[in-house]
Amino acid sequence: MKRVKIMVDQEYDVIIGENILNRSGEFMPKSKIYNKAYIITDDNVLPIYFESVGKSLEKIGLKVFKHILPNGELSKSVQALKIILEDMAENGFDREDIVIALGGGVIGDISGLAAAVYLRGIDYIQIPTTFLSAIDSSVGGKTAVNLEHGKNLMGAFKQPLAVIFDVVSLNTLNDEIFADGTAEAIKYGVLKSPSLFKKLCNFSRSSLMEIMPEIVSECVAIKGEIVSCDEFDRGERQLLNFGHTIGHSIEKCSGYAITHGRAVAAGMAVITKGAAKLGLIPNFSIYDQICEALKRHELPIKCDFSACEIYNSVLSDKKRKSENINIVLPAEIGRCELKKISLETMYSIIKEGLDG
Ligand code: GLY
């Protein structure tokens, strides 16, 4: 079993192991005795993992409640959040109780936000069940739901007390959902680690599975290092948004039919190509390398939306600052830079990135 410490104000561990979900109770923080656990999950995850997690929490004396959402991004809504909060109130939840997010990124994000706002904040734990949520959304305390204007527009920073990830849960993911996580792992490689990037270029899903605890802990350590320098996203943490400005727009334009990882994959390729064409990065070699890694895992490198559609959606993105926008550009594999550009340049990058 591996543990990666996330050194934020209230530090916590990401626990990565095999067949550990039925030991979830053991990993609960020892500093406090909780009475009730509110497990939020979805209809895909419920039949596979709820029982082992629930029983393990009952074993340590918790009364377990569950709340089941339909799987998919559309569950990350204000309406779904309100129903959760009303249900917690109806069942008498208070600050001696705890929320457990059991599922992928959607579940982690909405559960974290419920924990952040209920009674102005109660404790919660993340139990991610997808590759993507294990290496990204479960770590770092960003919680959110979507508004009609865009993704993650309503949210709060709220760190979990622990993250428990069972690598065995990856066995039940279809190839598309697994590749979603691979897109985020490729992002970490481009940001900070040429060696991780190389593994992702060379290995297929089955070979990656053999070294999954190592891959997950490397990604989580990279994220942890960035988050510990900038918990509240004022500077360096924005590097984690590589591919996300265009990625979020692709997701939104598709009505969330295109999954997060695939949209980020296309977002990384489009922004890198556009920036290379405009001379904002030195050459096309970084673009070629990123495309090679993405194609290895059958991830997209472009999308069918027009430059206007993507640009209009970017305008409502929360990363926009007045007439400028912060974007992340790779300088080389293993090093990226934040750059403030005008909206006009953003449009040109999108147009050039989508062309051809
Ligand atoms: N997913 C980007 C972040 O946590 O900052």
Coordinates of C-alpha atoms and ligand atoms in Angstrom, one line a residue:
M1 CA 0.0 0.0 0.0
K2 CA 1.2 3.5 -0.8
R3 CA 0.5 6.8 1.0
V4 CA 1.0 10.2 -0.6
K5 CA 0.7 13.1 1.8
I6 CA -1.0 16.3 0.6
M7 CA 0.6 19.1 2.4
V8 CA -2.2 21.7 2.5
D9 CA -3.4 23.7 5.6
Q10 CA -5.1 20.6 7.0
E11 CA -2.9 17.9 5.6
Y12 CA -4.2 14.4 4.6
D13 CA -3.2 11.1 3.0
V14 CA -4.1 9.6 -0.3
I15 CA -4.1 5.9 0.4
I16 CA -3.5 3.7 -2.7
G17 CA -3.8 -0.1 -2.4
E18 CA -5.3 -3.3 -3.7
N19 CA -8.6 -4.7 -2.4
I20 CA -8.8 -2.1 0.3
L21 CA -12.4 -0.9 0.0
N22 CA -13.6 -3.4 2.6
R23 CA -11.1 -1.8 5.0
S24 CA -12.4 1.8 4.4
G25 CA -13.3 2.1 8.1
E26 CA -9.7 1.5 9.1
F27 CA -8.6 4.5 7.2
M28 CA -11.0 6.9 8.8
P29 CA -9.3 9.7 10.7
K30 CA -8.7 8.6 14.3
S31 CA -8.9 12.2 15.7
K32 CA -12.7 12.2 15.8
I33 CA -15.6 9.7 16.4
Y34 CA -18.3 10.0 13.9
N35 CA -21.9 8.9 14.3
K36 CA -23.3 8.7 10.8
A37 CA -21.9 8.4 7.3
Y38 CA -23.7 9.8 4.3
I39 CA -22.5 7.9 1.3
I40 CA -23.1 9.6 -2.0
T41 CA -22.7 7.3 -5.0
D42 CA -24.2 6.6 -8.5
D43 CA -26.3 3.8 -10.0
N44 CA -23.2 2.3 -11.7
V45 CA -21.0 2.2 -8.6
L46 CA -23.7 1.2 -6.1
P47 CA -24.0 -2.5 -7.0
I48 CA -20.3 -3.0 -7.2
Y49 CA -18.7 -1.2 -4.2
F50 CA -21.4 0.2 -1.9
E51 CA -21.8 -3.0 0.2
S52 CA -18.1 -3.4 1.0
V53 CA -17.6 0.3 1.9
G54 CA -20.9 0.5 3.9
K55 CA -20.2 -2.7 5.9
S56 CA -16.7 -1.6 6.7
L57 CA -18.1 1.7 8.1
E58 CA -20.8 -0.1 10.0
K59 CA -18.0 -2.2 11.6
I60 CA -16.5 0.8 13.2
G61 CA -19.9 1.9 14.6
L62 CA -21.2 4.3 12.0
K63 CA -24.9 4.4 10.9
V64 CA -24.8 4.4 7.1
F65 CA -27.1 6.4 4.8
K66 CA -26.9 6.3 1.1
H67 CA -27.8 8.7 -1.7
I68 CA -27.8 7.5 -5.3
L69 CA -27.5 9.8 -8.3
P70 CA -27.8 8.8 -12.0
N71 CA -24.3 8.4 -13.4
G72 CA -23.1 11.2 -15.6
E73 CA -22.2 14.8 -15.7
L74 CA -25.9 16.0 -15.7
S75 CA -26.1 14.9 -12.0
K76 CA -23.6 17.7 -11.1
S77 CA -26.4 20.2 -10.8
V78 CA -27.7 22.7 -8.3
Q79 CA -31.0 20.8 -8.2
A80 CA -29.2 17.5 -7.3
L81 CA -27.1 19.4 -4.6
K82 CA -30.3 20.8 -3.0
I83 CA -31.9 17.4 -2.8
I84 CA -28.8 16.0 -1.1
L85 CA -28.7 18.9 1.4
E86 CA -32.4 18.6 2.2
D87 CA -32.0 14.8 2.7
M88 CA -29.1 15.3 5.1
A89 CA -31.1 17.8 7.1
E90 CA -34.1 15.5 7.0
N91 CA -32.0 12.7 8.5
G92 CA -30.5 14.9 11.2
F93 CA -26.9 15.1 10.0
D94 CA -24.7 17.4 12.0
R95 CA -21.0 18.2 12.4
E96 CA -20.4 14.8 14.2
D97 CA -21.3 13.1 11.0
I98 CA -19.3 12.6 7.7
V99 CA -20.0 12.6 4.0
I100 CA -18.4 9.8 1.9
A101 CA -18.0 10.4 -1.9
L102 CA -18.0 6.9 -3.5
G103 CA -17.6 7.2 -7.3
G104 CA -16.0 9.1 -10.1
G105 CA -15.4 12.9 -10.5
V106 CA -19.1 13.9 -10.7
I107 CA -19.7 12.2 -7.4
G108 CA -16.6 13.5 -5.8
D109 CA -17.3 17.1 -6.9
I110 CA -20.9 17.3 -5.8
S111 CA -20.3 15.4 -2.5
G112 CA -17.4 17.7 -1.7
L113 CA -19.6 20.7 -2.3
A114 CA -22.4 19.3 -0.2
A115 CA -19.8 18.7 2.6
A116 CA -18.5 22.3 2.1
V117 CA -21.8 24.0 2.4
Y118 CA -23.9 21.8 4.8
L119 CA -23.9 23.5 8.2
R120 CA -21.1 25.7 6.7
G121 CA -18.9 22.6 6.4
I122 CA -18.7 19.1 7.7
D123 CA -16.0 16.5 7.2
Y124 CA -15.8 14.3 4.1
I125 CA -13.8 11.5 2.5
Q126 CA -13.1 10.8 -1.1
I127 CA -13.3 7.2 -2.4
P128 CA -12.6 7.6 -6.1
T129 CA -13.5 4.6 -8.3
T130 CA -12.1 5.8 -11.7
F131 CA -8.6 6.5 -12.9
L132 CA -9.5 10.1 -13.6
S133 CA -11.0 10.9 -10.2
A134 CA -8.2 9.1 -8.4
I135 CA -5.5 11.2 -10.0
D136 CA -7.3 14.5 -10.3
S137 CA -10.7 15.5 -8.9
S138 CA -10.5 13.6 -5.6
V139 CA -7.3 15.3 -4.6
G140 CA -6.8 19.0 -3.9
G141 CA -10.2 20.1 -2.5
K142 CA -11.9 21.6 -5.6
T143 CA -15.6 20.9 -5.3
A144 CA -18.3 22.1 -7.6
V145 CA -21.5 21.7 -9.6
N146 CA -22.2 23.0 -13.0
L147 CA -24.4 26.0 -13.9
E148 CA -26.2 26.4 -17.2
H149 CA -23.5 28.9 -18.2
G150 CA -20.7 26.4 -17.8
K151 CA -18.9 23.7 -15.9
N152 CA -17.9 24.0 -12.2
L153 CA -19.2 27.6 -12.0
M154 CA -20.6 27.0 -8.5
G155 CA -18.1 25.6 -6.0
A156 CA -15.9 25.8 -3.0
F157 CA -12.5 24.8 -1.8
K158 CA -12.9 22.0 0.8
Q159 CA -10.2 19.4 1.4
P160 CA -11.2 15.9 2.2
L161 CA -9.9 14.2 5.4
A162 CA -8.5 11.4 3.3
V163 CA -8.6 9.8 -0.1
I164 CA -8.9 6.0 -0.4
F165 CA -8.2 4.5 -3.8
D166 CA -8.5 0.8 -4.6
V167 CA -6.6 0.2 -7.9
V168 CA -8.8 -3.0 -8.3
S169 CA -11.7 -0.6 -9.0
L170 CA -10.1 0.2 -12.4
N171 CA -10.8 -3.4 -13.6
T172 CA -14.5 -2.6 -14.0
L173 CA -13.9 0.5 -16.2
N174 CA -14.6 0.3 -19.9
D175 CA -11.7 1.3 -22.2
E176 CA -13.2 4.8 -22.9
I177 CA -13.5 5.7 -19.2
F178 CA -10.0 4.3 -18.5
A179 CA -8.6 6.4 -21.3
D180 CA -10.2 9.5 -19.7
G181 CA -7.9 9.0 -16.8
T182 CA -4.9 8.4 -19.1
A183 CA -5.5 11.9 -20.6
E184 CA -5.1 13.5 -17.2
A185 CA -2.0 11.3 -16.5
I186 CA -0.5 12.5 -19.9
K187 CA -1.2 16.0 -18.7
Y188 CA 0.9 15.4 -15.5
G189 CA 3.7 14.0 -17.7
V190 CA 3.6 17.2 -19.9
L191 CA 3.5 19.4 -16.8
K192 CA 6.3 17.8 -14.7
S193 CA 7.6 14.4 -15.6
P194 CA 9.2 13.3 -18.9
S195 CA 9.6 9.8 -17.4
L196 CA 5.9 9.5 -16.7
F197 CA 5.1 10.8 -20.2
K198 CA 7.4 8.2 -21.7
K199 CA 5.7 5.4 -19.8
L200 CA 2.3 6.6 -21.0
C201 CA 3.6 6.7 -24.6
N202 CA 5.0 3.2 -24.5
F203 CA 2.5 1.3 -22.4
S204 CA -1.0 0.1 -23.3
R205 CA -3.8 -0.2 -20.8
S206 CA -2.8 -3.7 -19.8
S207 CA 0.9 -2.9 -19.1
L208 CA -0.1 0.3 -17.3
M209 CA -2.4 -1.8 -15.0
E210 CA 0.7 -3.8 -13.9
I211 CA 2.3 -0.6 -12.5
M212 CA -0.9 1.2 -11.5
P213 CA -0.1 2.0 -7.9
E214 CA 3.2 3.6 -9.1
I215 CA 1.4 5.6 -11.9
V216 CA -1.4 6.8 -9.6
S217 CA 1.0 7.8 -6.8
E218 CA 3.3 9.6 -9.2
C219 CA 0.3 11.6 -10.6
V220 CA -1.0 12.3 -7.1
A221 CA 2.4 13.4 -5.9
I222 CA 2.7 15.9 -8.8
K223 CA -0.8 17.2 -8.1
G224 CA 0.0 17.3 -4.3
E225 CA 3.2 19.3 -4.8
I226 CA 1.4 21.9 -7.0
V227 CA -1.6 22.2 -4.7
S228 CA 0.5 22.5 -1.6
C229 CA 2.2 25.6 -3.1
D230 CA -1.1 27.2 -4.2
E231 CA -4.1 25.6 -2.4
F232 CA -6.5 28.3 -3.6
D233 CA -5.6 28.4 -7.3
R234 CA -4.1 31.9 -7.4
G235 CA -1.0 31.0 -9.4
E236 CA 0.9 27.8 -9.9
R237 CA -2.1 25.6 -9.5
Q238 CA -3.5 27.0 -12.7
L239 CA -0.9 24.9 -14.5
L240 CA -3.2 22.0 -13.8
N241 CA -5.6 23.5 -16.2
F242 CA -3.5 22.6 -19.2
G243 CA -6.0 21.6 -21.9
H244 CA -8.9 22.5 -19.7
T245 CA -10.0 25.9 -21.0
I246 CA -10.7 24.4 -24.5
G247 CA -11.6 21.0 -22.9
H248 CA -14.3 22.5 -20.7
S249 CA -15.7 24.2 -23.8
I250 CA -15.7 21.0 -25.8
E251 CA -17.6 19.3 -23.0
K252 CA -20.1 22.1 -22.8
C253 CA -20.6 22.3 -26.5
S254 CA -21.3 18.6 -26.6
G255 CA -23.9 18.9 -23.9
Y256 CA -21.5 16.8 -21.8
A257 CA -21.8 13.8 -24.2
I258 CA -18.0 14.1 -24.7
T259 CA -16.3 13.0 -21.4
H260 CA -13.9 15.2 -19.4
G261 CA -10.7 13.2 -20.3
R262 CA -11.5 13.1 -24.0
A263 CA -12.3 16.8 -24.0
V264 CA -9.1 17.6 -22.1
A265 CA -7.1 15.4 -24.6
A266 CA -8.5 17.4 -27.5
G267 CA -8.0 20.6 -25.5
M268 CA -4.3 19.9 -25.0
A269 CA -3.7 19.1 -28.6
V270 CA -5.7 22.0 -30.0
I271 CA -4.1 24.7 -27.7
T272 CA -0.6 23.3 -28.4
K273 CA -1.1 23.2 -32.2
G274 CA -2.7 26.7 -32.2
A275 CA 0.1 28.1 -30.1
A276 CA 2.8 26.5 -32.2
K277 CA 1.2 27.9 -35.4
L278 CA 1.2 31.4 -33.8
G279 CA 4.8 31.1 -32.7
L280 CA 3.9 31.1 -29.0
I281 CA 5.8 27.9 -28.4
P282 CA 9.1 27.2 -30.2
N283 CA 8.2 24.3 -32.5
F284 CA 5.8 21.6 -33.4
S285 CA 7.8 18.8 -31.8
I286 CA 5.9 19.2 -28.5
Y287 CA 2.6 19.0 -30.4
D288 CA 3.7 15.9 -32.2
Q289 CA 4.8 14.2 -28.9
I290 CA 1.5 15.0 -27.2
C291 CA -0.4 13.7 -30.2
E292 CA 1.6 10.5 -30.2
A293 CA 0.8 9.9 -26.5
L294 CA -2.9 10.7 -27.0
K295 CA -3.2 8.5 -30.0
R296 CA -1.5 5.6 -28.2
H297 CA -4.6 5.6 -26.0
E298 CA -7.1 6.3 -28.7
L299 CA -7.8 9.8 -27.3
P300 CA -8.9 12.6 -29.6
I301 CA -6.6 15.3 -30.8
K302 CA -9.4 17.6 -32.3
C303 CA -13.1 18.1 -32.2
D304 CA -15.9 18.8 -34.6
F305 CA -17.0 22.2 -33.1
S306 CA -16.3 25.4 -34.9
A307 CA -13.8 28.0 -33.6
C308 CA -16.7 30.3 -32.9
E309 CA -18.6 27.7 -30.8
I310 CA -15.5 26.9 -28.7
Y311 CA -14.6 30.5 -28.3
N312 CA -18.1 31.6 -27.2
S313 CA -18.0 28.9 -24.6
V314 CA -14.5 29.9 -23.4
L315 CA -15.9 33.4 -22.8
S316 CA -18.1 32.1 -20.0
D317 CA -15.2 30.0 -18.5
K318 CA -14.3 31.1 -15.0
K319 CA -10.6 31.3 -15.9
R320 CA -11.3 34.5 -17.9
K321 CA -10.0 37.7 -16.4
S322 CA -11.6 40.7 -18.1
E323 CA -10.2 41.2 -21.6
N324 CA -7.4 38.6 -21.0
I325 CA -7.3 34.9 -20.2
N326 CA -4.7 32.8 -18.5
I327 CA -3.7 29.7 -20.5
V328 CA -1.1 27.0 -20.0
L329 CA 1.4 26.2 -22.7
P330 CA 4.0 23.5 -22.8
A331 CA 7.6 24.7 -23.1
E332 CA 8.9 21.2 -23.3
I333 CA 7.7 17.8 -22.1
G334 CA 8.0 18.1 -18.3
R335 CA 7.7 21.9 -18.2
C336 CA 4.7 24.2 -18.8
E337 CA 4.2 27.9 -18.4
L338 CA 1.3 30.1 -17.6
K339 CA 0.6 32.9 -20.1
K340 CA -1.8 35.8 -20.0
I341 CA -3.1 36.5 -23.5
S342 CA -5.8 38.7 -25.0
L343 CA -9.2 37.2 -26.0
E344 CA -8.3 38.0 -29.6
T345 CA -5.2 35.8 -29.4
M346 CA -7.3 33.1 -27.7
Y347 CA -9.6 33.1 -30.7
S348 CA -6.7 32.8 -33.1
I349 CA -5.2 29.9 -31.1
I350 CA -8.5 28.1 -31.2
K351 CA -9.0 28.8 -34.9
E352 CA -5.4 27.7 -35.8
G353 CA -5.6 24.7 -33.5
L354 CA -8.8 23.4 -35.1
D355 CA -7.7 24.1 -38.7
G356 CA -6.5 21.2 -40.8
Ligands
GLY1 N1 -8.3 19.9 -11.6 C1 -7.5 21.0 -11.4 C2 -7.2 21.4 -10.0 O1 -7.6 20.6 -9.1 O2 -6.7 22.5 -9.8

